[in-house]
């Protein structure tokens, strides 16, 4: 029986170039979608998948992330004194429980693979999740829970994927599949035979891109230890996974849901609109405001 997935790595140390200057003083994962930071949704998604320990890989100037999950007696006291119970509960909803969050500095943004490697001592010898927090996923059950469910069926390594928009496969990491093997979830879970970072158009092995939720075995750390720089001069997680795939099983899960790339201006805007329209307390007002603008 496979070991349970208890820990998640959340790398947030990237530059956030595409959402500058907003991401200059506010780490991009603390930018709001409606009234909560992006990270709040992702931690909620992780909790729903049974994650018990969160390992944030942070960069310089991102202390606000740690502060967000910490108590703030001044704000909480003021809300309490004013009897604002609902807002207080909302503020407290995201507080970390004692000991469940670790913050590790990635001293230079050398790439996603390097960021994940920075978590090796805290993860130890057990399977773990990786969540790219700027990819916000609206899904029921939540996306990571779908990946954990797939992992419990087939073990090994799981990579969440979804169809790339028409003509855009060259912008993403794309997977190659063996659709005959491993189907445990209505044709959505398939054995992977390869993956390629940003294939030139016309050469892509499928239209499915790696969308930001992974379950990996700890052997990935040994590979990352000596992983040379790849595309863009960065230490790429995809390259290390391709090596691990020569030794262990990988399955791609085409999860059911919608992804919003909040590291991108339009993606962040779409997420705000979609999440506001999905909120029972805001839907009517949000719809009226959007319609008025159109
Ligand atoms: P991205 O490339 O999407 O994020 O990395 P970025 O670098 O912040 O964005 P741009 O391209 O400059 O706009 C995917 C995830 O990996 C993290 C990022 O924070 C993001 O969550 N990451 C990337 C790190 O933690 N460290 C790195 O060295 C690189």
Coordinates of C-alpha atoms and ligand atoms in Angstrom, one line a residue:
X1 CA 0.0 0.0 0.0
X2 CA 1.3 3.5 -1.0
X3 CA 2.3 5.9 1.7
X4 CA -0.2 8.7 2.4
X5 CA 0.5 12.2 1.0
X6 CA 0.8 14.4 4.1
X7 CA 3.0 17.3 3.0
X8 CA 2.8 19.9 0.2
X9 CA 5.5 22.1 -1.2
X10 CA 4.3 25.6 -2.4
X11 CA 7.0 27.4 -4.3
X12 CA 6.3 31.1 -4.3
X13 CA 9.8 32.5 -4.8
X14 CA 9.5 33.5 -8.5
X15 CA 9.8 37.1 -9.6
X16 CA 6.2 37.4 -10.8
X17 CA 7.4 39.5 -13.7
X18 CA 4.1 39.2 -15.5
X19 CA 2.1 40.9 -12.7
X20 CA 4.6 43.7 -11.9
X21 CA 4.5 46.3 -10.6
X22 CA 1.8 44.9 -8.4
X23 CA 4.1 42.0 -7.3
X24 CA 6.9 44.4 -6.4
X25 CA 5.9 44.9 -2.8
X26 CA 3.1 42.4 -2.5
X27 CA 4.2 38.8 -3.3
X28 CA 2.1 37.8 -6.3
X29 CA 0.4 34.9 -4.4
X30 CA -0.9 37.5 -1.9
X31 CA -2.7 39.4 -4.6
X32 CA -6.4 39.2 -4.1
X33 CA -9.0 37.2 -5.9
X34 CA -12.2 38.9 -4.7
X35 CA -11.4 39.4 -1.0
X36 CA -8.8 36.7 -0.3
X37 CA -5.2 36.2 -1.4
X38 CA -4.6 33.6 -4.1
X39 CA -2.7 31.5 -1.5
X40 CA -5.7 31.3 0.8
X41 CA -7.6 29.4 -1.8
X42 CA -4.6 27.1 -2.5
X43 CA -4.1 26.3 1.2
X44 CA -7.8 25.5 1.5
X45 CA -7.5 23.2 -1.5
X46 CA -4.5 21.4 0.1
X47 CA -6.4 21.0 3.4
X48 CA -9.3 19.4 1.5
X49 CA -6.8 16.9 0.1
X50 CA -5.7 15.9 3.6
X51 CA -2.4 17.9 3.6
X52 CA -1.1 18.3 7.2
X53 CA 2.2 20.2 6.6
X54 CA 2.8 23.2 4.2
X55 CA 6.3 23.9 3.0
X56 CA 6.5 27.4 1.5
X57 CA 9.6 28.2 -0.6
X58 CA 9.9 31.9 -0.4
X59 CA 12.2 34.6 -1.7
X60 CA 13.6 37.8 -0.3
X61 CA 11.0 40.4 0.6
X62 CA 8.2 37.9 1.0
X63 CA 7.9 38.0 4.7
X64 CA 4.3 39.1 4.3
X65 CA 3.4 35.5 3.4
X66 CA 4.5 34.3 6.8
X67 CA 2.6 37.2 8.4
X68 CA -0.6 36.4 6.5
X69 CA -0.8 33.0 8.1
X70 CA 0.2 34.3 11.6
X71 CA -2.1 35.7 14.2
X72 CA -2.5 39.5 14.2
X73 CA -3.7 40.5 17.7
X74 CA -4.2 44.2 16.7
X75 CA -6.6 43.5 13.9
X76 CA -8.3 40.6 15.6
X77 CA -8.7 42.6 18.9
X78 CA -10.1 45.6 17.0
X79 CA -12.6 43.4 15.2
X80 CA -13.6 41.7 18.4
X81 CA -14.1 45.0 20.2
X82 CA -16.3 46.3 17.3
X83 CA -18.4 43.0 17.4
X84 CA -17.5 42.2 13.7
X85 CA -17.7 38.5 14.3
X86 CA -18.1 37.5 10.7
X87 CA -15.0 39.4 9.4
X88 CA -13.1 38.1 12.4
X89 CA -14.0 34.5 11.6
X90 CA -13.0 35.1 8.0
X91 CA -9.6 36.5 9.1
X92 CA -9.0 33.6 11.5
X93 CA -10.0 31.0 8.9
X94 CA -6.5 31.0 7.3
X95 CA -4.4 31.0 10.4
X96 CA -1.8 28.2 10.4
X97 CA -2.1 25.7 13.2
X98 CA 1.0 25.4 15.4
X99 CA 3.8 23.6 13.7
X100 CA 2.0 22.9 10.4
X101 CA 3.8 25.5 8.2
X102 CA 7.5 25.7 7.3
X103 CA 9.1 28.6 5.4
X104 CA 12.3 28.0 3.5
X105 CA 14.3 30.7 1.7
X106 CA 15.3 30.0 -1.8
X107 CA 18.2 32.4 -1.8
X108 CA 18.1 32.9 -5.6
X109 CA 15.3 32.1 -8.0
X110 CA 17.2 29.4 -9.9
X111 CA 14.1 27.6 -11.2
X112 CA 11.1 25.5 -10.0
X113 CA 13.3 22.4 -9.8
X114 CA 15.7 24.2 -7.4
X115 CA 12.8 25.6 -5.4
X116 CA 11.3 22.1 -4.9
X117 CA 14.8 20.7 -4.0
X118 CA 15.0 23.3 -1.2
X119 CA 12.2 21.4 0.6
X120 CA 14.1 18.0 0.8
X121 CA 15.0 18.1 4.5
X122 CA 11.4 18.9 5.6
X123 CA 9.8 16.4 3.2
X124 CA 12.2 13.5 4.1
X125 CA 11.5 10.0 2.7
X126 CA 7.8 10.2 1.8
X127 CA 5.6 11.1 -1.2
X128 CA 4.6 14.7 -1.3
X129 CA 2.5 17.2 -3.3
X130 CA 3.7 20.2 -5.2
X131 CA 1.3 23.0 -5.8
X132 CA 2.0 26.0 -8.0
X133 CA -0.1 28.5 -6.1
X134 CA -0.5 31.0 -9.0
X135 CA -2.5 28.3 -10.8
X136 CA -5.9 28.7 -9.1
X137 CA -8.2 25.7 -9.7
X138 CA -12.0 25.8 -9.4
X139 CA -12.9 22.2 -9.1
X140 CA -15.2 19.9 -7.2
X141 CA -13.7 17.8 -5.6
X142 CA -10.8 20.2 -5.3
X143 CA -8.0 19.5 -7.8
X144 CA -5.4 18.2 -5.3
X145 CA -8.0 15.9 -3.8
X146 CA -8.6 14.4 -7.3
X147 CA -4.8 13.9 -7.7
X148 CA -4.5 12.2 -4.2
X149 CA -7.5 10.0 -5.1
X150 CA -5.7 9.0 -8.4
X151 CA -2.5 8.4 -6.4
X152 CA -4.3 6.1 -4.0
X153 CA -5.4 4.0 -7.0
X154 CA -2.2 3.8 -9.0
X155 CA 0.6 5.0 -6.7
X156 CA 3.9 6.3 -8.2
X157 CA 3.9 9.9 -9.5
X158 CA 0.9 11.9 -10.6
X159 CA 0.8 15.0 -12.7
X160 CA -2.4 17.0 -13.1
X161 CA -2.9 18.1 -16.8
X162 CA -5.5 19.8 -18.8
X163 CA -6.1 20.7 -22.5
X164 CA -4.1 23.7 -23.6
X165 CA -6.1 26.4 -25.5
X166 CA -6.0 25.8 -29.3
X167 CA -2.6 26.7 -30.8
X168 CA -0.9 27.3 -27.5
X169 CA 0.8 24.0 -26.7
X170 CA 4.2 25.6 -27.4
X171 CA 3.8 27.8 -24.3
X172 CA 3.6 24.9 -21.8
X173 CA 5.1 21.6 -20.5
X174 CA 3.2 19.0 -22.6
X175 CA 2.8 15.3 -21.7
X176 CA 2.9 12.2 -23.9
X177 CA 0.4 9.4 -22.9
X178 CA -0.2 5.8 -23.4
X179 CA -4.0 5.9 -23.5
X180 CA -4.3 2.1 -23.3
X181 CA -2.8 1.8 -19.8
X182 CA -3.8 2.8 -16.3
X183 CA -7.2 4.2 -16.8
X184 CA -8.9 4.3 -13.4
X185 CA -11.0 7.4 -13.9
X186 CA -13.3 7.6 -17.0
X187 CA -10.3 7.8 -19.4
X188 CA -8.9 10.8 -17.4
X189 CA -6.0 8.9 -15.8
X190 CA -3.4 7.6 -18.2
X191 CA 0.1 6.3 -18.0
X192 CA 2.7 9.0 -19.1
X193 CA 5.3 8.0 -21.6
X194 CA 7.1 11.4 -21.8
X195 CA 7.0 15.1 -21.3
X196 CA 8.4 18.0 -23.2
X197 CA 8.8 21.6 -22.2
X198 CA 7.4 24.1 -24.8
X199 CA 7.4 21.9 -27.9
X200 CA 7.4 23.7 -31.3
X201 CA 3.9 23.8 -32.7
X202 CA 3.1 20.7 -34.7
X203 CA 5.5 18.5 -32.7
X204 CA 3.5 18.3 -29.5
X205 CA 2.8 14.7 -28.3
X206 CA -0.7 15.7 -27.0
X207 CA -2.7 18.9 -26.2
X208 CA -2.4 18.3 -22.4
X209 CA -0.3 20.7 -20.4
X210 CA 1.1 20.3 -16.9
X211 CA -1.1 22.6 -14.9
X212 CA 0.4 22.9 -11.5
X213 CA -0.5 20.1 -9.1
X214 CA 1.9 17.1 -8.7
X215 CA 2.4 14.1 -6.4
X216 CA 6.0 13.1 -6.5
X217 CA 8.1 10.4 -4.8
X218 CA 11.1 11.5 -2.7
X219 CA 13.6 10.1 -5.2
X220 CA 13.1 13.3 -7.2
X221 CA 15.4 15.0 -4.7
X222 CA 18.4 12.9 -5.6
X223 CA 17.9 13.8 -9.3
X224 CA 17.4 17.5 -8.5
X225 CA 20.6 17.5 -6.5
X226 CA 22.7 17.3 -9.7
X227 CA 20.1 18.5 -12.3
X228 CA 21.8 20.9 -14.7
X229 CA 20.1 24.1 -15.8
X230 CA 17.6 23.6 -18.6
X231 CA 15.2 25.9 -20.6
X232 CA 15.7 29.5 -19.7
X233 CA 18.9 28.8 -17.8
X234 CA 16.7 27.5 -14.9
X235 CA 16.8 24.2 -13.0
X236 CA 13.6 22.7 -14.3
X237 CA 11.3 20.3 -12.4
X238 CA 10.1 18.9 -15.8
X239 CA 13.7 17.7 -16.6
X240 CA 14.1 16.0 -13.3
X241 CA 10.6 14.3 -13.7
X242 CA 11.7 13.1 -17.1
X243 CA 14.7 11.3 -15.5
X244 CA 12.5 9.9 -12.7
X245 CA 10.1 8.6 -15.3
X246 CA 12.9 6.2 -16.6
X247 CA 12.7 4.5 -13.1
X248 CA 9.2 5.0 -11.8
X249 CA 5.6 5.1 -13.0
X250 CA 4.0 8.5 -13.9
X251 CA 0.3 9.0 -14.5
X252 CA -1.3 12.1 -16.0
X253 CA -4.6 13.0 -14.4
X254 CA -6.9 15.2 -16.6
X255 CA -8.6 16.7 -13.6
X256 CA -12.2 17.9 -13.8
X257 CA -12.3 21.7 -13.3
X258 CA -11.0 25.0 -14.5
X259 CA -7.6 26.6 -14.1
X260 CA -6.9 30.3 -13.8
X261 CA -3.3 31.4 -14.3
X262 CA -3.1 34.2 -11.7
X263 CA 0.5 34.8 -12.6
X264 CA -0.8 36.5 -15.7
X265 CA -2.8 39.8 -15.9
X266 CA -5.8 38.4 -17.8
X267 CA -5.8 35.1 -15.9
X268 CA -6.0 37.1 -12.6
X269 CA -8.8 39.2 -14.0
X270 CA -10.7 36.1 -15.2
X271 CA -10.2 34.5 -11.7
X272 CA -11.7 37.6 -10.0
X273 CA -14.7 37.6 -12.3
X274 CA -15.3 33.9 -12.1
X275 CA -14.9 33.6 -8.3
X276 CA -17.1 36.7 -7.7
X277 CA -19.8 35.2 -9.9
X278 CA -19.5 31.9 -8.0
X279 CA -20.0 33.6 -4.6
X280 CA -23.7 33.4 -3.5
X281 CA -23.2 36.6 -1.4
X282 CA -21.8 38.6 -4.4
X283 CA -23.1 37.0 -7.6
X284 CA -26.0 39.3 -8.3
X285 CA -24.0 42.5 -7.6
X286 CA -21.0 41.3 -9.5
X287 CA -23.1 40.3 -12.5
X288 CA -24.8 43.7 -12.6
X289 CA -21.5 45.5 -12.3
X290 CA -19.9 43.5 -15.2
X291 CA -23.0 43.9 -17.4
X292 CA -22.9 47.7 -16.8
X293 CA -19.3 47.8 -18.0
X294 CA -20.0 45.8 -21.1
Ligands
LIG1 P1 6.5 30.9 -12.8 O1 7.6 31.0 -13.9 O2 5.1 30.7 -13.3 O3 6.5 32.1 -11.8 O4 7.0 29.7 -11.8 P2 7.4 33.4 -11.8 O5 8.8 33.2 -12.1 O6 7.1 34.1 -10.5 O7 6.6 34.3 -12.9 P3 7.1 35.2 -14.1 O8 7.4 34.3 -15.2 O9 8.3 35.9 -13.6 O10 5.9 36.1 -14.4 C1 6.0 28.8 -11.3 C2 6.0 28.8 -9.8 O11 7.3 28.4 -9.3 C3 7.8 29.4 -8.4 C4 7.0 30.7 -8.8 O12 6.8 31.5 -7.6 C5 5.7 30.1 -9.2 O13 4.8 29.9 -8.1 N1 9.2 29.5 -8.6 C6 9.8 29.7 -9.8 C7 10.0 29.5 -7.4 O14 9.6 29.4 -6.3 N2 11.4 29.7 -7.6 C8 12.0 29.8 -8.8 O15 13.2 29.9 -8.9 C9 11.1 29.8 -9.9

